[in-house]
Amino acid sequence: MSALDIIGVRKTYGEIETLKGIDIALESGEFLVLLGSSGCGKSTLLNIIAGLAEASGGDVRIGGRSVLAAHPKDRDIAMVFQSYALYPNLSVHRNIGFGLEMRKVPAAERDRAVREVAKLLQIEALLDRKPSQLSGGQRQRVAIGRALVRKPQVFLFDEPLSNLDAKLRMEMRTELKRLHQMLKTTMVYVTHDQIEAMTLATRIAVMRDGRIEQLGTPEEIYNRPATLYVATFVGAPPMNLLDTVADGGRLVLGDNAALPLPQAWKDRVRDGRRLVLGIRPEALQLDAAAGPAISATVEVVELTGPELVVSASIGRQRIMACLPPRSRIAAGQRLTFAVEEDAMHLFDAESGLRIA
Ligand SMILES: Nc1ncnc2c1ncn2[C@@H]1O[C@H](COP(=O)(O)OP(=O)(O)OP(=O)(O)O)[C@@H](O)[C@H]1O
Ligand SMILES: [Mg+2]
């Protein structure tokens, strides 16, 4: 069943068009991540779904029913924000159950619902404390608990983890994933963190400047980015982009460097066409037998722990490679990198679009 339909949604503030026609259809149980840099319209879209902002055009349907005319509290959604204001003078128990209390849910039933959610979030022992007696991560759990207890059709999250430190963020991320696997509720989650998007989403909508640049599974976004923008937004270090020109079955990279043009593209790419060759840092291998090879001169070597990040130059162009940590490499060294054909991404230099 279709859980959430976003149909041609637009939003204008005065002269400025913040959302330029967004279309997404979500099946029940999906975890959609809206990913994009600051100001691209993520929160605006979420707020329109929640009923906190008005759409200038288009429709939003929850469970097949248009909700644009419905009050936020009648939309069967629950939202968790980045700044989760808890009531400081109420216990954790009452904070979580506050919405139910407002709806005059009987105390015994409320208590059962609160305890069930607290168990799920592993904060049962904290129910009698005040928010000031909690850590940041525990407070965030309470905020999530307050949303969970309502058992909505759709959860909306707007950067719920961005106030937490790196370690806690990672823990809470895993926690959210576990929750989603258990509850199977439809979720829409806003972030500009590509790791969060990759790890949590069943589908990612990469947004840019009020539009969806690509909508796909994490695998599709990572392995077949539709545009140069998506290619560099997801992945760290980002995908290497090399300016190249097709010439006689080769991709010329400048000076004496070239790679054979993979067979799949031979019919699609005319000689002289300006292209961008994309290669992920982790796709560059030192095993010369692994595929066509290019030579590069090592400039900087950085050990991050799990991998060795090597910056190198091919003529005037720069690339980065993520290699096994025990590779013996030093600045100034000449290296030969092998690249498997299916690790090559080709984009039109002018339009930035992927060449299929
Ligand atoms: N009330 C408003 N009036 C005018 N412009 C607004 C209003 N709210 C948002 N905008 C503009 O709309 C654009 C999108 O804002 P939005 O908050 O959706 O971005 P975002 O993707 O959530 O960014 P961030 O990652 O920084 O939270 C921005 O350029 C913003 O300045
Ligand atoms: Mg925002």
Short mmCIF file of C-alpha atoms and ligand atoms in Angstrom, two decimals:
data_model
loop_
_atom_site.label_atom_id
_atom_site.label_comp_id
_atom_site.label_asym_id
_atom_site.label_seq_id
_atom_site.Cartn_x
_atom_site.Cartn_y
_atom_site.Cartn_z
CA MET A 1 0.00 0.00 0.00
CA SER A 2 1.12 3.51 -0.70
CA ALA A 3 1.89 5.11 2.68
CA LEU A 4 2.91 8.58 1.60
CA ASP A 5 2.52 10.29 -1.76
CA ILE A 6 4.20 13.60 -2.43
CA ILE A 7 2.82 14.84 -5.73
CA GLY A 8 4.26 17.86 -7.56
CA VAL A 9 4.82 19.75 -4.31
CA ARG A 10 6.00 23.32 -4.76
CA LYS A 11 6.75 26.06 -2.28
CA THR A 12 7.39 29.71 -2.99
CA TYR A 13 8.39 32.42 -0.54
CA GLY A 14 7.60 35.68 -2.34
CA GLU A 15 9.56 35.53 -5.59
CA ILE A 16 11.74 32.64 -4.52
CA GLU A 17 10.80 29.09 -5.39
CA THR A 18 12.15 26.89 -2.61
CA LEU A 19 10.58 23.62 -3.81
CA LYS A 20 10.27 23.24 -7.56
CA GLY A 21 8.01 20.23 -7.93
CA ILE A 22 8.78 17.22 -5.72
CA ASP A 23 7.38 13.78 -6.54
CA ILE A 24 7.93 10.81 -4.23
CA ALA A 25 5.73 7.76 -3.65
CA LEU A 26 6.55 5.76 -0.52
CA GLU A 27 5.42 2.23 0.21
CA SER A 28 4.44 1.36 3.74
CA GLY A 29 7.49 0.55 5.87
CA GLU A 30 10.02 2.46 3.79
CA PHE A 31 12.72 4.59 5.37
CA LEU A 32 13.17 7.60 3.10
CA VAL A 33 16.11 9.91 3.72
CA LEU A 34 16.02 13.43 2.30
CA LEU A 35 19.69 14.21 1.78
CA GLY A 36 21.13 17.51 0.64
CA SER A 37 23.24 20.49 1.59
CA SER A 38 22.00 23.39 3.70
CA GLY A 39 19.17 25.39 2.17
CA CYS A 40 18.14 22.84 -0.49
CA GLY A 41 14.60 22.58 0.93
CA LYS A 42 14.66 19.43 3.10
CA SER A 43 12.99 20.93 6.17
CA THR A 44 10.50 22.82 4.03
CA LEU A 45 9.34 19.56 2.46
CA LEU A 46 9.15 17.82 5.84
CA ASN A 47 7.20 20.71 7.33
CA ILE A 48 4.72 20.57 4.45
CA ILE A 49 4.17 16.86 5.10
CA ALA A 50 3.70 17.62 8.80
CA GLY A 51 1.37 20.54 8.16
CA LEU A 52 3.71 23.10 9.73
CA ALA A 53 4.13 24.87 6.37
CA GLU A 54 1.69 25.32 3.55
CA ALA A 55 2.40 24.02 0.05
CA SER A 56 2.10 26.49 -2.83
CA GLY A 57 1.11 23.68 -5.18
CA GLY A 58 0.78 19.91 -5.43
CA ASP A 59 -0.61 17.39 -2.96
CA VAL A 60 0.44 15.26 -0.01
CA ARG A 61 -1.43 12.02 0.65
CA ILE A 62 -1.07 9.78 3.69
CA GLY A 63 -2.56 6.34 3.24
CA GLY A 64 -4.13 7.55 -0.02
CA ARG A 65 -5.95 10.50 1.56
CA SER A 66 -5.01 14.11 0.85
CA VAL A 67 -3.95 15.78 4.11
CA LEU A 68 -3.27 19.33 2.94
CA ALA A 69 -6.51 20.55 4.46
CA ALA A 70 -6.02 18.56 7.69
CA HIS A 71 -4.65 20.05 10.90
CA PRO A 72 -1.17 18.71 11.85
CA LYS A 73 -2.60 16.76 14.77
CA ASP A 74 -5.09 15.02 12.47
CA ARG A 75 -2.48 13.80 9.98
CA ASP A 76 -1.47 10.65 11.86
CA ILE A 77 2.19 11.64 11.88
CA ALA A 78 4.75 12.30 14.59
CA MET A 79 7.78 14.50 14.22
CA VAL A 80 11.16 14.62 15.99
CA PHE A 81 13.22 17.78 15.61
CA GLN A 82 16.89 18.58 16.03
CA SER A 83 16.12 20.73 19.05
CA TYR A 84 13.87 18.48 21.07
CA ALA A 85 12.40 20.67 23.79
CA LEU A 86 11.38 18.47 26.69
CA TYR A 87 9.30 19.84 29.58
CA PRO A 88 12.01 20.48 32.19
CA ASN A 89 9.76 20.17 35.24
CA LEU A 90 8.04 16.95 34.16
CA SER A 91 9.45 13.45 34.67
CA VAL A 92 10.59 11.37 31.71
CA HIS A 93 7.42 9.31 32.14
CA ARG A 94 5.18 12.36 31.82
CA ASN A 95 7.24 13.83 29.00
CA ILE A 96 6.75 10.69 26.95
CA GLY A 97 3.08 10.36 27.85
CA PHE A 98 2.22 14.06 27.56
CA GLY A 99 0.47 13.78 24.19
CA LEU A 100 -1.65 10.91 25.49
CA GLU A 101 -2.45 12.87 28.65
CA MET A 102 -3.67 15.77 26.50
CA ARG A 103 -5.95 13.37 24.64
CA LYS A 104 -7.34 12.18 27.95
CA VAL A 105 -6.10 8.63 27.54
CA PRO A 106 -6.78 6.86 30.88
CA ALA A 107 -3.79 6.70 33.26
CA ALA A 108 -3.43 2.91 33.25
CA GLU A 109 -3.43 2.70 29.46
CA ARG A 110 -1.02 5.64 29.26
CA ASP A 111 1.35 3.99 31.71
CA ARG A 112 1.34 0.79 29.69
CA ALA A 113 2.11 2.69 26.45
CA VAL A 114 4.89 4.75 28.06
CA ARG A 115 6.55 1.66 29.59
CA GLU A 116 6.39 -0.22 26.32
CA VAL A 117 8.15 2.62 24.49
CA ALA A 118 10.67 3.10 27.31
CA LYS A 119 11.54 -0.58 27.11
CA LEU A 120 12.05 -0.32 23.36
CA LEU A 121 14.38 2.65 23.85
CA GLN A 122 16.09 1.13 26.89
CA ILE A 123 15.25 4.04 29.19
CA GLU A 124 12.94 2.17 31.61
CA ALA A 125 15.26 2.95 34.51
CA LEU A 126 15.04 6.68 33.84
CA LEU A 127 11.28 7.16 33.88
CA ASP A 128 11.22 9.04 37.20
CA ARG A 129 14.05 11.43 36.36
CA LYS A 130 13.77 15.01 35.13
CA PRO A 131 15.31 15.94 31.75
CA SER A 132 18.12 17.88 33.50
CA GLN A 133 19.27 14.60 35.06
CA LEU A 134 19.80 12.97 31.65
CA SER A 135 22.65 12.88 29.14
CA GLY A 136 22.16 14.32 25.65
CA GLY A 137 21.62 10.89 24.15
CA GLN A 138 19.11 9.93 26.82
CA ARG A 139 17.19 13.16 26.22
CA GLN A 140 17.09 12.42 22.52
CA ARG A 141 15.65 8.99 23.32
CA VAL A 142 12.92 10.63 25.37
CA ALA A 143 12.10 12.90 22.43
CA ILE A 144 11.89 9.87 20.14
CA GLY A 145 9.81 8.08 22.77
CA ARG A 146 7.33 10.95 22.77
CA ALA A 147 6.86 10.41 19.02
CA LEU A 148 6.79 6.59 19.21
CA VAL A 149 4.11 6.46 21.88
CA ARG A 150 1.57 7.89 19.45
CA LYS A 151 1.97 4.99 16.99
CA PRO A 152 1.56 7.20 13.93
CA GLN A 153 1.38 6.04 10.32
CA VAL A 154 4.44 8.10 9.40
CA PHE A 155 7.40 9.33 11.45
CA LEU A 156 9.15 12.51 10.41
CA PHE A 157 12.67 13.27 11.64
CA ASP A 158 14.49 16.54 11.02
CA GLU A 159 18.21 16.04 11.75
CA PRO A 160 17.42 14.40 15.10
CA LEU A 161 21.03 13.45 15.83
CA SER A 162 22.92 16.58 14.84
CA ASN A 163 23.21 17.92 18.40
CA LEU A 164 24.96 14.77 19.62
CA ASP A 165 28.69 14.07 19.63
CA ALA A 166 30.12 11.73 17.00
CA LYS A 167 30.14 8.56 19.10
CA LEU A 168 26.61 9.04 20.41
CA ARG A 169 25.40 9.87 16.94
CA MET A 170 26.62 6.54 15.70
CA GLU A 171 25.00 4.67 18.59
CA MET A 172 21.67 6.43 18.08
CA ARG A 173 21.87 5.77 14.36
CA THR A 174 22.10 2.04 14.98
CA GLU A 175 19.31 2.37 17.53
CA LEU A 176 17.03 4.07 15.00
CA LYS A 177 17.73 1.39 12.45
CA ARG A 178 16.90 -1.30 15.00
CA LEU A 179 13.69 0.53 15.87
CA HIS A 180 12.67 0.76 12.25
CA GLN A 181 13.35 -2.92 11.68
CA MET A 182 11.16 -3.72 14.66
CA LEU A 183 8.29 -1.28 14.13
CA LYS A 184 8.30 -1.24 10.31
CA THR A 185 6.65 2.18 10.38
CA THR A 186 7.13 4.46 7.37
CA MET A 187 9.80 7.06 8.11
CA VAL A 188 11.00 10.25 6.44
CA TYR A 189 14.34 11.44 7.77
CA VAL A 190 16.15 14.67 6.92
CA THR A 191 19.93 14.90 7.11
CA HIS A 192 22.92 16.39 5.35
CA ASP A 193 25.09 13.52 6.61
CA GLN A 194 25.67 11.08 3.78
CA ILE A 195 26.72 8.25 6.12
CA GLU A 196 23.43 8.54 8.00
CA ALA A 197 21.62 8.48 4.68
CA MET A 198 23.50 5.44 3.39
CA THR A 199 23.10 3.43 6.58
CA LEU A 200 19.48 4.21 7.47
CA ALA A 201 17.62 4.57 4.21
CA THR A 202 15.72 2.07 2.17
CA ARG A 203 15.65 4.91 -0.36
CA ILE A 204 17.49 8.21 -0.55
CA ALA A 205 16.24 11.37 -2.26
CA VAL A 206 19.26 13.53 -2.99
CA MET A 207 17.94 17.09 -3.09
CA ARG A 208 19.57 20.11 -4.66
CA ASP A 209 18.20 23.58 -4.94
CA GLY A 210 14.53 22.63 -4.47
CA ARG A 211 14.60 19.62 -6.75
CA ILE A 212 15.26 15.91 -6.44
CA GLU A 213 18.53 15.17 -8.17
CA GLN A 214 18.19 11.40 -7.75
CA LEU A 215 15.82 9.06 -5.94
CA GLY A 216 17.06 5.53 -5.38
CA THR A 217 18.25 2.84 -2.99
CA PRO A 218 21.56 3.49 -1.22
CA GLU A 219 23.17 0.97 -3.61
CA GLU A 220 21.86 2.80 -6.66
CA ILE A 221 22.93 6.19 -5.34
CA TYR A 222 26.40 4.88 -4.53
CA ASN A 223 27.00 2.58 -7.49
CA ARG A 224 25.14 4.45 -10.22
CA PRO A 225 25.01 8.16 -9.35
CA ALA A 226 22.85 9.92 -11.94
CA THR A 227 24.80 13.17 -11.90
CA LEU A 228 28.18 14.59 -10.95
CA TYR A 229 26.51 16.28 -7.98
CA VAL A 230 25.26 12.99 -6.54
CA ALA A 231 28.58 11.31 -7.34
CA THR A 232 30.51 13.76 -5.17
CA PHE A 233 27.88 14.21 -2.45
CA VAL A 234 27.86 10.57 -1.40
CA GLY A 235 31.11 8.84 -0.45
CA ALA A 236 34.10 9.95 1.63
CA PRO A 237 36.65 10.77 0.45
CA PRO A 238 34.50 11.79 -2.54
CA MET A 239 34.65 10.14 -5.93
CA ASN A 240 37.69 11.18 -7.99
CA LEU A 241 36.65 13.20 -11.03
CA LEU A 242 39.08 13.35 -13.92
CA ASP A 243 38.63 15.54 -16.98
CA THR A 244 38.99 13.40 -20.05
CA VAL A 245 38.43 13.36 -23.80
CA ALA A 246 37.43 10.32 -25.81
CA ASP A 247 39.95 9.53 -28.52
CA GLY A 248 40.25 6.36 -30.59
CA GLY A 249 38.82 4.00 -27.99
CA ARG A 250 40.71 5.63 -25.17
CA LEU A 251 39.93 8.09 -22.42
CA VAL A 252 42.80 10.57 -22.54
CA LEU A 253 43.63 12.01 -19.13
CA GLY A 254 46.35 14.45 -20.22
CA ASP A 255 50.10 14.15 -20.71
CA ASN A 256 50.78 10.49 -21.38
CA ALA A 257 47.99 9.06 -19.27
CA ALA A 258 44.99 7.26 -20.76
CA LEU A 259 42.64 4.41 -19.95
CA PRO A 260 40.89 2.18 -22.47
CA LEU A 261 37.26 3.22 -23.02
CA PRO A 262 35.12 0.37 -21.67
CA GLN A 263 33.31 -1.60 -24.37
CA ALA A 264 29.87 -0.63 -23.05
CA TRP A 265 30.45 3.02 -23.93
CA LYS A 266 32.17 2.56 -27.31
CA ASP A 267 28.99 3.21 -29.30
CA ARG A 268 27.79 6.06 -27.13
CA VAL A 269 30.82 8.27 -27.01
CA ARG A 270 32.16 10.09 -30.06
CA ASP A 271 35.83 11.01 -30.37
CA GLY A 272 36.54 14.49 -29.09
CA ARG A 273 33.67 14.53 -26.59
CA ARG A 274 34.55 16.15 -23.28
CA LEU A 275 33.78 13.82 -20.41
CA VAL A 276 34.38 13.39 -16.72
CA LEU A 277 35.65 10.02 -15.56
CA GLY A 278 34.63 9.14 -12.01
CA ILE A 279 36.50 6.58 -9.93
CA ARG A 280 35.87 6.03 -6.24
CA PRO A 281 39.02 6.17 -4.05
CA GLU A 282 38.27 2.67 -2.79
CA ALA A 283 38.09 1.33 -6.36
CA LEU A 284 41.74 2.08 -7.09
CA GLN A 285 43.81 -1.04 -6.56
CA LEU A 286 47.53 -1.69 -6.39
CA ASP A 287 47.17 -5.13 -7.99
CA ALA A 288 48.18 -4.42 -11.59
CA ALA A 289 46.35 -7.52 -12.81
CA ALA A 290 42.97 -6.26 -11.57
CA GLY A 291 42.22 -4.16 -14.64
CA PRO A 292 43.41 -1.35 -16.91
CA ALA A 293 46.07 0.73 -15.20
CA ILE A 294 47.13 4.34 -14.76
CA SER A 295 50.32 5.69 -13.27
CA ALA A 296 50.37 8.41 -10.65
CA THR A 297 52.92 10.18 -8.47
CA VAL A 298 52.26 10.03 -4.73
CA GLU A 299 52.06 13.43 -3.03
CA VAL A 300 50.66 12.83 0.46
CA VAL A 301 50.06 9.67 2.50
CA GLU A 302 47.65 9.69 5.48
CA LEU A 303 46.93 6.74 7.76
CA THR A 304 43.40 7.00 9.14
CA GLY A 305 43.59 3.65 10.97
CA PRO A 306 41.46 1.33 8.87
CA GLU A 307 42.97 2.62 5.64
CA LEU A 308 45.78 4.50 4.01
CA VAL A 309 44.57 7.55 2.09
CA VAL A 310 46.97 8.37 -0.71
CA SER A 311 46.79 11.63 -2.68
CA ALA A 312 48.53 11.41 -6.02
CA SER A 313 48.80 13.29 -9.30
CA ILE A 314 48.21 12.18 -12.85
CA GLY A 315 49.76 15.02 -14.81
CA ARG A 316 47.89 18.08 -13.60
CA GLN A 317 44.98 16.12 -12.19
CA ARG A 318 44.68 14.85 -8.61
CA ILE A 319 43.29 11.58 -7.36
CA MET A 320 42.83 9.96 -3.99
CA ALA A 321 43.07 6.27 -3.25
CA CYS A 322 42.02 4.35 -0.15
CA LEU A 323 44.40 1.45 0.28
CA PRO A 324 44.96 -1.27 2.87
CA PRO A 325 46.73 0.24 5.90
CA ARG A 326 49.83 -1.90 5.56
CA SER A 327 50.64 -0.77 2.03
CA ARG A 328 54.20 0.61 2.02
CA ILE A 329 53.92 3.91 0.22
CA ALA A 330 55.85 7.16 0.50
CA ALA A 331 55.55 10.61 -1.03
CA GLY A 332 57.32 10.95 -4.36
CA GLN A 333 56.83 7.30 -5.26
CA ARG A 334 55.43 6.34 -8.65
CA LEU A 335 52.44 4.00 -8.39
CA THR A 336 50.38 2.06 -10.87
CA PHE A 337 46.69 1.87 -10.03
CA ALA A 338 44.40 -0.67 -11.61
CA VAL A 339 40.72 0.17 -12.14
CA GLU A 340 38.12 -2.42 -12.97
CA GLU A 341 35.89 -1.43 -15.87
CA ASP A 342 32.70 -1.53 -13.85
CA ALA A 343 34.25 0.78 -11.27
CA MET A 344 34.42 3.53 -13.90
CA HIS A 345 31.67 6.16 -14.00
CA LEU A 346 31.34 8.38 -17.04
CA PHE A 347 29.59 11.75 -17.10
CA ASP A 348 29.04 14.35 -19.78
CA ALA A 349 31.29 17.29 -18.88
CA GLU A 350 28.70 19.90 -19.87
CA SER A 351 25.42 18.53 -18.50
CA GLY A 352 26.95 16.58 -15.60
CA LEU A 353 24.65 13.67 -16.45
CA ARG A 354 25.75 10.06 -16.20
CA ILE A 355 26.32 8.24 -19.45
CA ALA A 356 24.47 4.96 -19.06
N1 LIG B 1 9.88 31.40 6.15
C1 LIG B 1 10.73 31.55 5.13
N2 LIG B 1 10.73 32.66 4.36
C2 LIG B 1 11.58 32.80 3.32
N3 LIG B 1 12.46 31.86 2.95
C3 LIG B 1 12.52 30.73 3.65
C4 LIG B 1 11.65 30.49 4.78
N4 LIG B 1 11.94 29.27 5.29
C5 LIG B 1 12.93 28.76 4.53
N5 LIG B 1 13.28 29.62 3.54
C6 LIG B 1 14.29 29.40 2.51
O1 LIG B 1 14.02 28.21 1.82
C7 LIG B 1 15.21 27.49 1.52
C8 LIG B 1 15.10 26.09 2.04
O2 LIG B 1 15.08 26.10 3.45
P1 LIG B 1 15.06 24.76 4.31
O3 LIG B 1 14.94 25.14 5.74
O4 LIG B 1 14.01 23.86 3.75
O5 LIG B 1 16.48 24.16 4.00
P2 LIG B 1 17.18 22.83 4.55
O6 LIG B 1 17.49 21.99 3.36
O7 LIG B 1 16.38 22.24 5.63
O8 LIG B 1 18.57 23.40 5.12
P3 LIG B 1 19.37 23.05 6.49
O9 LIG B 1 20.18 21.83 6.18
O10 LIG B 1 20.24 24.26 6.66
O11 LIG B 1 18.39 22.87 7.60
C9 LIG B 1 16.35 28.30 2.12
O12 LIG B 1 16.95 29.04 1.10
C10 LIG B 1 15.66 29.17 3.12
O13 LIG B 1 16.36 30.39 3.28
MG MG B 2 16.65 22.01 7.72
#
